[in-house]
């Protein structure tokens, strides 16, 4: 397993600013795993949350040996209420200062042909679990008068997207939620950040049945996001997400729907060929 060693710009500020522990959901793979590594490298202890226990245990061993931080493994299915309760119970005794809610997945293809149970599971993980953990930690952070909440949005969050209609809708929920929450919690010295990457090389594409070109590394997303924490409402880590974001900013919403649907058509072309 590769754990990056070169430090991001000023991640050492994270522990001083927010506290001793970070909770990272989706830490077994991809973006969440990269966040967990980066937070450990900044000197924070990390609680690693996902379903695949062996991957979490392995990461915990690696991070604690490399960075001499404490790690807590929490095996939980966040699609369920029990899983969310377990996360909250298992972190109650920790001085948590950062929440990164990176657990999530996507779907693609014709919505009417999709598996409704899978779509409901995605809604539960991407939205309901984010709501539950954000609600819980927002109250804790407000009471201790410091903390940070990082939520995973996407470039698909800013308009409807054909062939990924429901996934894009889950990310629009997160984007709007993060923007409002940031305004609300700013007065309590709590930072909130929406992370809106483009394609990222992780387990995401195969689960979503998408093919991605020019995908960013998860480490780029994690480092860029932690650099932006406390300085922005939304960050678009990676080149493609910045290019698309800025070039579409002045495009009317119907135009953005057309353009992003064309992008998604390319990412799902293999499904019909
Ligand atoms: N990759 C991209 O192109 C991209 C772009 C924009 C936004 N995003 C967003 O970034 C987030 C992370 O995606 P990723 O790229 O890192 O994907 P990934 O590599 O597939 O990782 C997803 C993580 O979520 C966890 N997870 C999924 N279902 C879960 C459940 N029911 N309970 C607990 N944990 C669960 C997985 O762990 P287990 O399987 O071990 O449970 C895994 O750790 C997602 O919200 C995604 O929408 C991704």
XYZ file of C-alpha atoms and ligand atoms in Angstrom:
321
model
C 0.000 0.000 0.000
C 1.346 3.445 -0.883
C 1.061 6.186 1.670
C 2.249 9.562 0.385
C 5.040 11.147 2.406
C 5.615 14.599 0.975
C 3.615 17.176 2.992
C 0.800 19.279 1.518
C 1.114 23.039 1.785
C 0.261 23.508 5.435
C -1.632 20.523 6.702
C 0.098 20.887 10.088
C -2.404 23.649 10.780
C -5.261 21.124 10.779
C -4.674 19.566 14.187
C -3.943 22.936 15.773
C -7.052 24.459 14.293
C -9.606 21.670 14.646
C -8.457 19.190 17.299
C -7.084 15.696 17.734
C -9.339 13.360 15.781
C -10.767 13.185 12.274
C -13.608 10.861 11.285
C -13.426 9.735 7.649
C -16.226 7.729 6.061
C -15.419 5.783 2.902
C -11.861 5.336 4.192
C -11.348 1.871 2.690
C -10.803 3.181 -0.844
C -10.348 6.114 -3.212
C -10.957 9.661 -2.012
C -11.799 8.789 1.602
C -8.657 6.712 1.930
C -6.584 9.596 0.551
C -8.201 12.027 3.018
C -7.453 9.657 5.899
C -3.798 9.406 4.848
C -3.435 13.156 4.441
C -5.073 13.870 7.798
C -2.819 11.314 9.521
C 0.183 12.923 7.849
C -0.899 16.240 9.344
C -0.689 14.607 12.794
C -4.386 13.932 13.358
C -5.667 10.661 14.742
C -8.198 9.109 12.394
C -11.365 7.045 12.775
C -11.711 4.993 9.604
C -15.252 4.058 8.576
C -16.490 1.716 5.814
C -17.728 -1.867 5.368
C -14.520 -3.662 4.281
C -12.847 -4.407 7.604
C -9.621 -5.899 6.201
C -8.839 -2.782 4.126
C -9.529 -0.506 7.086
C -7.349 -2.608 9.413
C -4.503 -2.571 6.902
C -4.734 1.206 6.450
C -4.915 1.732 10.218
C -1.727 -0.295 10.711
C 0.072 1.602 7.958
C -0.980 5.065 9.143
C -0.198 4.440 12.793
C 3.240 3.008 11.956
C 4.131 5.736 9.439
C 2.813 8.804 11.222
C 2.597 7.635 14.861
C -1.062 8.584 15.128
C -3.907 6.612 16.695
C -6.406 4.957 14.365
C -9.823 3.523 15.173
C -11.487 1.151 12.738
C -15.271 1.345 12.560
C -16.885 -1.251 10.331
C -20.332 0.068 9.456
C -22.808 -0.104 6.603
C -23.873 3.515 6.275
C -26.852 2.564 4.118
C -28.467 1.447 7.364
C -29.577 3.341 10.436
C -27.719 0.827 12.639
C -24.484 1.554 10.749
C -24.866 5.285 11.279
C -25.664 4.758 14.968
C -22.573 2.582 15.356
C -20.390 5.304 13.814
C -21.770 7.884 16.220
C -21.478 5.611 19.272
C -17.931 4.536 18.386
C -16.717 8.139 18.138
C -18.516 9.528 21.198
C -15.478 9.359 23.475
C -13.093 10.940 20.921
C -12.220 14.610 20.646
C -13.386 14.836 17.031
C -12.598 18.041 15.147
C -12.941 17.030 11.487
C -15.599 15.022 9.684
C -14.982 13.918 6.092
C -18.099 12.222 4.694
C -16.629 10.519 1.625
C -18.607 7.258 1.627
C -20.692 7.088 -1.508
C -21.164 5.594 -4.923
C -22.738 6.356 -8.280
C -25.020 4.751 -10.829
C -25.384 5.326 -14.564
C -27.429 4.268 -17.575
C -31.128 4.513 -18.345
C -32.913 5.434 -15.132
C -36.096 3.531 -16.051
C -34.060 0.342 -16.424
C -32.160 0.801 -13.163
C -32.398 -1.376 -10.070
C -34.593 0.644 -7.709
C -33.213 -1.040 -4.573
C -29.692 -0.019 -5.606
C -30.868 3.559 -6.289
C -32.417 3.662 -2.796
C -29.200 2.351 -1.262
C -27.288 5.110 -3.085
C -29.719 7.708 -1.743
C -29.213 6.320 1.765
C -25.407 6.359 1.584
C -24.856 9.556 -0.432
C -27.553 11.695 1.195
C -29.176 10.218 4.306
C -25.911 9.065 5.907
C -24.308 12.456 5.116
C -27.291 14.188 6.696
C -27.098 12.036 9.827
C -23.377 12.405 10.456
C -23.355 16.093 9.530
C -26.248 16.769 11.925
C -24.520 14.929 14.737
C -21.068 16.466 14.305
C -22.388 19.955 13.495
C -23.941 20.010 16.976
C -20.778 18.724 18.610
C -18.602 21.223 16.708
C -20.972 24.108 17.416
C -20.832 23.318 21.143
C -17.017 23.114 21.240
C -16.835 26.196 18.970
C -14.535 24.694 16.375
C -14.504 21.963 13.783
C -14.726 21.185 10.082
C -17.178 19.257 7.920
C -16.134 18.105 4.431
C -18.879 16.786 2.144
C -18.367 15.081 -1.227
C -20.177 16.869 -4.021
C -19.179 16.501 -7.713
C -19.049 18.384 -11.008
C -22.390 16.708 -11.776
C -23.975 18.528 -8.811
C -24.619 21.815 -10.615
C -27.199 20.651 -13.186
C -29.222 17.593 -14.182
C -27.263 14.947 -16.085
C -28.837 12.464 -18.488
C -27.743 8.839 -17.953
C -26.786 9.670 -14.368
C -29.917 11.529 -13.329
C -30.305 10.157 -9.836
C -26.607 10.180 -8.940
C -26.372 13.832 -10.065
C -29.434 14.585 -7.916
C -27.768 13.070 -4.825
C -24.753 15.322 -5.419
C -26.957 18.415 -5.945
C -28.424 17.656 -2.507
C -24.946 17.568 -0.971
C -23.814 20.749 -2.769
C -26.843 22.773 -1.620
C -26.653 21.306 1.864
C -22.970 22.234 2.247
C -23.496 25.801 1.001
C -26.304 26.468 3.473
C -24.552 24.719 6.319
C -21.402 26.771 5.833
C -23.332 30.006 6.173
C -25.074 28.723 9.282
C -22.017 27.320 11.072
C -19.550 30.078 10.240
C -20.692 32.002 13.327
C -19.751 29.001 15.506
C -16.220 28.840 14.052
C -17.063 25.652 12.154
C -15.790 25.323 8.579
C -17.824 23.496 5.936
C -16.472 22.552 2.525
C -18.145 21.042 -0.544
C -15.628 19.098 -2.628
C -16.674 18.944 -6.291
C -14.166 16.855 -8.241
C -14.389 15.667 -11.825
C -13.409 12.076 -12.642
C -11.152 10.521 -10.004
C -9.296 7.207 -10.341
C -10.819 5.088 -7.574
C -13.265 2.235 -7.104
C -16.046 4.606 -8.151
C -16.038 4.084 -11.947
C -16.370 0.315 -11.892
C -19.198 0.403 -9.343
C -20.981 3.158 -11.335
C -20.325 1.339 -14.645
C -18.604 4.434 -16.101
C -15.383 4.709 -18.115
C -13.264 7.738 -17.257
C -10.428 9.416 -19.136
C -8.013 11.841 -17.560
C -9.056 10.933 -14.032
C -7.327 12.738 -11.158
C -5.535 10.920 -8.363
C -7.477 10.733 -5.083
C -4.407 12.241 -3.341
C -4.752 15.391 -5.480
C -8.370 15.717 -4.392
C -7.586 15.220 -0.707
C -4.610 17.610 -0.630
C -6.386 20.315 -2.638
C -9.467 20.060 -0.450
C -7.589 20.257 2.838
C -5.712 23.292 1.532
C -9.075 24.928 0.724
C -10.681 24.037 4.051
C -11.683 27.205 5.899
C -10.945 29.322 2.826
C -13.781 28.420 0.454
C -17.315 27.070 0.337
C -16.704 24.848 -2.682
C -13.467 23.484 -4.056
C -12.996 21.924 -7.489
C -9.821 19.908 -7.107
C -8.153 18.777 -10.324
C -7.771 20.239 -13.776
C -10.909 18.913 -15.497
C -13.195 19.975 -12.690
C -11.712 23.505 -12.746
C -11.876 23.792 -16.552
C -15.462 22.516 -16.699
C -16.518 24.553 -13.682
C -15.194 27.865 -14.941
C -16.148 27.348 -18.595
C -19.716 26.384 -17.650
C -20.162 29.109 -15.040
C -21.761 31.552 -17.481
C -23.640 28.879 -19.447
C -27.405 28.821 -18.819
C -28.598 25.829 -16.858
C -30.252 24.135 -19.878
C -26.907 24.430 -21.702
C -25.055 22.889 -18.774
C -27.527 19.978 -18.790
C -26.753 19.396 -22.501
C -22.976 19.629 -22.081
C -22.713 17.474 -18.954
C -25.124 14.928 -20.487
C -22.794 14.719 -23.495
C -19.844 14.158 -21.137
C -21.792 11.390 -19.376
C -22.780 9.874 -22.726
C -19.063 9.452 -23.453
C -18.458 7.878 -20.036
C -21.273 5.349 -20.546
C -20.926 4.677 -24.308
C -19.600 1.160 -23.613
C -22.996 0.218 -22.143
C -24.717 0.457 -25.530
C -21.910 -0.567 -27.899
N -14.400 8.995 -8.278
C -14.998 9.987 -8.870
O -14.873 10.182 -10.095
C -15.802 10.966 -8.055
C -16.078 12.229 -8.616
C -16.850 13.136 -7.884
C -17.317 12.786 -6.629
N -17.049 11.555 -6.109
C -17.593 11.212 -4.792
O -16.534 10.895 -3.920
C -17.002 9.991 -2.908
C -15.985 8.872 -2.765
O -15.918 8.157 -3.983
P -14.587 7.411 -4.443
O -14.240 7.924 -5.774
O -13.590 7.447 -3.362
O -15.173 5.927 -4.601
P -14.592 4.532 -4.067
O -13.144 4.410 -4.327
O -15.515 3.498 -4.637
O -14.807 4.622 -2.496
C -16.092 4.654 -1.950
C -15.998 4.496 -0.465
O -17.334 4.548 0.077
C -17.519 3.439 0.940
N -18.909 3.000 0.948
C -19.694 2.741 -0.116
N -20.883 2.276 0.306
C -20.833 2.244 1.665
C -21.731 1.840 2.676
N -22.942 1.333 2.384
N -21.369 1.955 3.967
C -20.125 2.440 4.277
N -19.221 2.830 3.369
C -19.585 2.712 2.084
C -16.610 2.355 0.359
O -16.237 1.427 1.378
P -16.743 -0.075 1.509
O -17.047 -0.602 0.142
O -15.595 -0.759 2.180
O -17.952 0.009 2.384
C -15.390 3.163 -0.062
O -14.538 3.350 1.022
C -18.398 9.555 -3.338
O -19.337 10.271 -2.596
C -18.480 9.969 -4.794
O -19.794 10.288 -5.157
C -16.292 10.636 -6.798
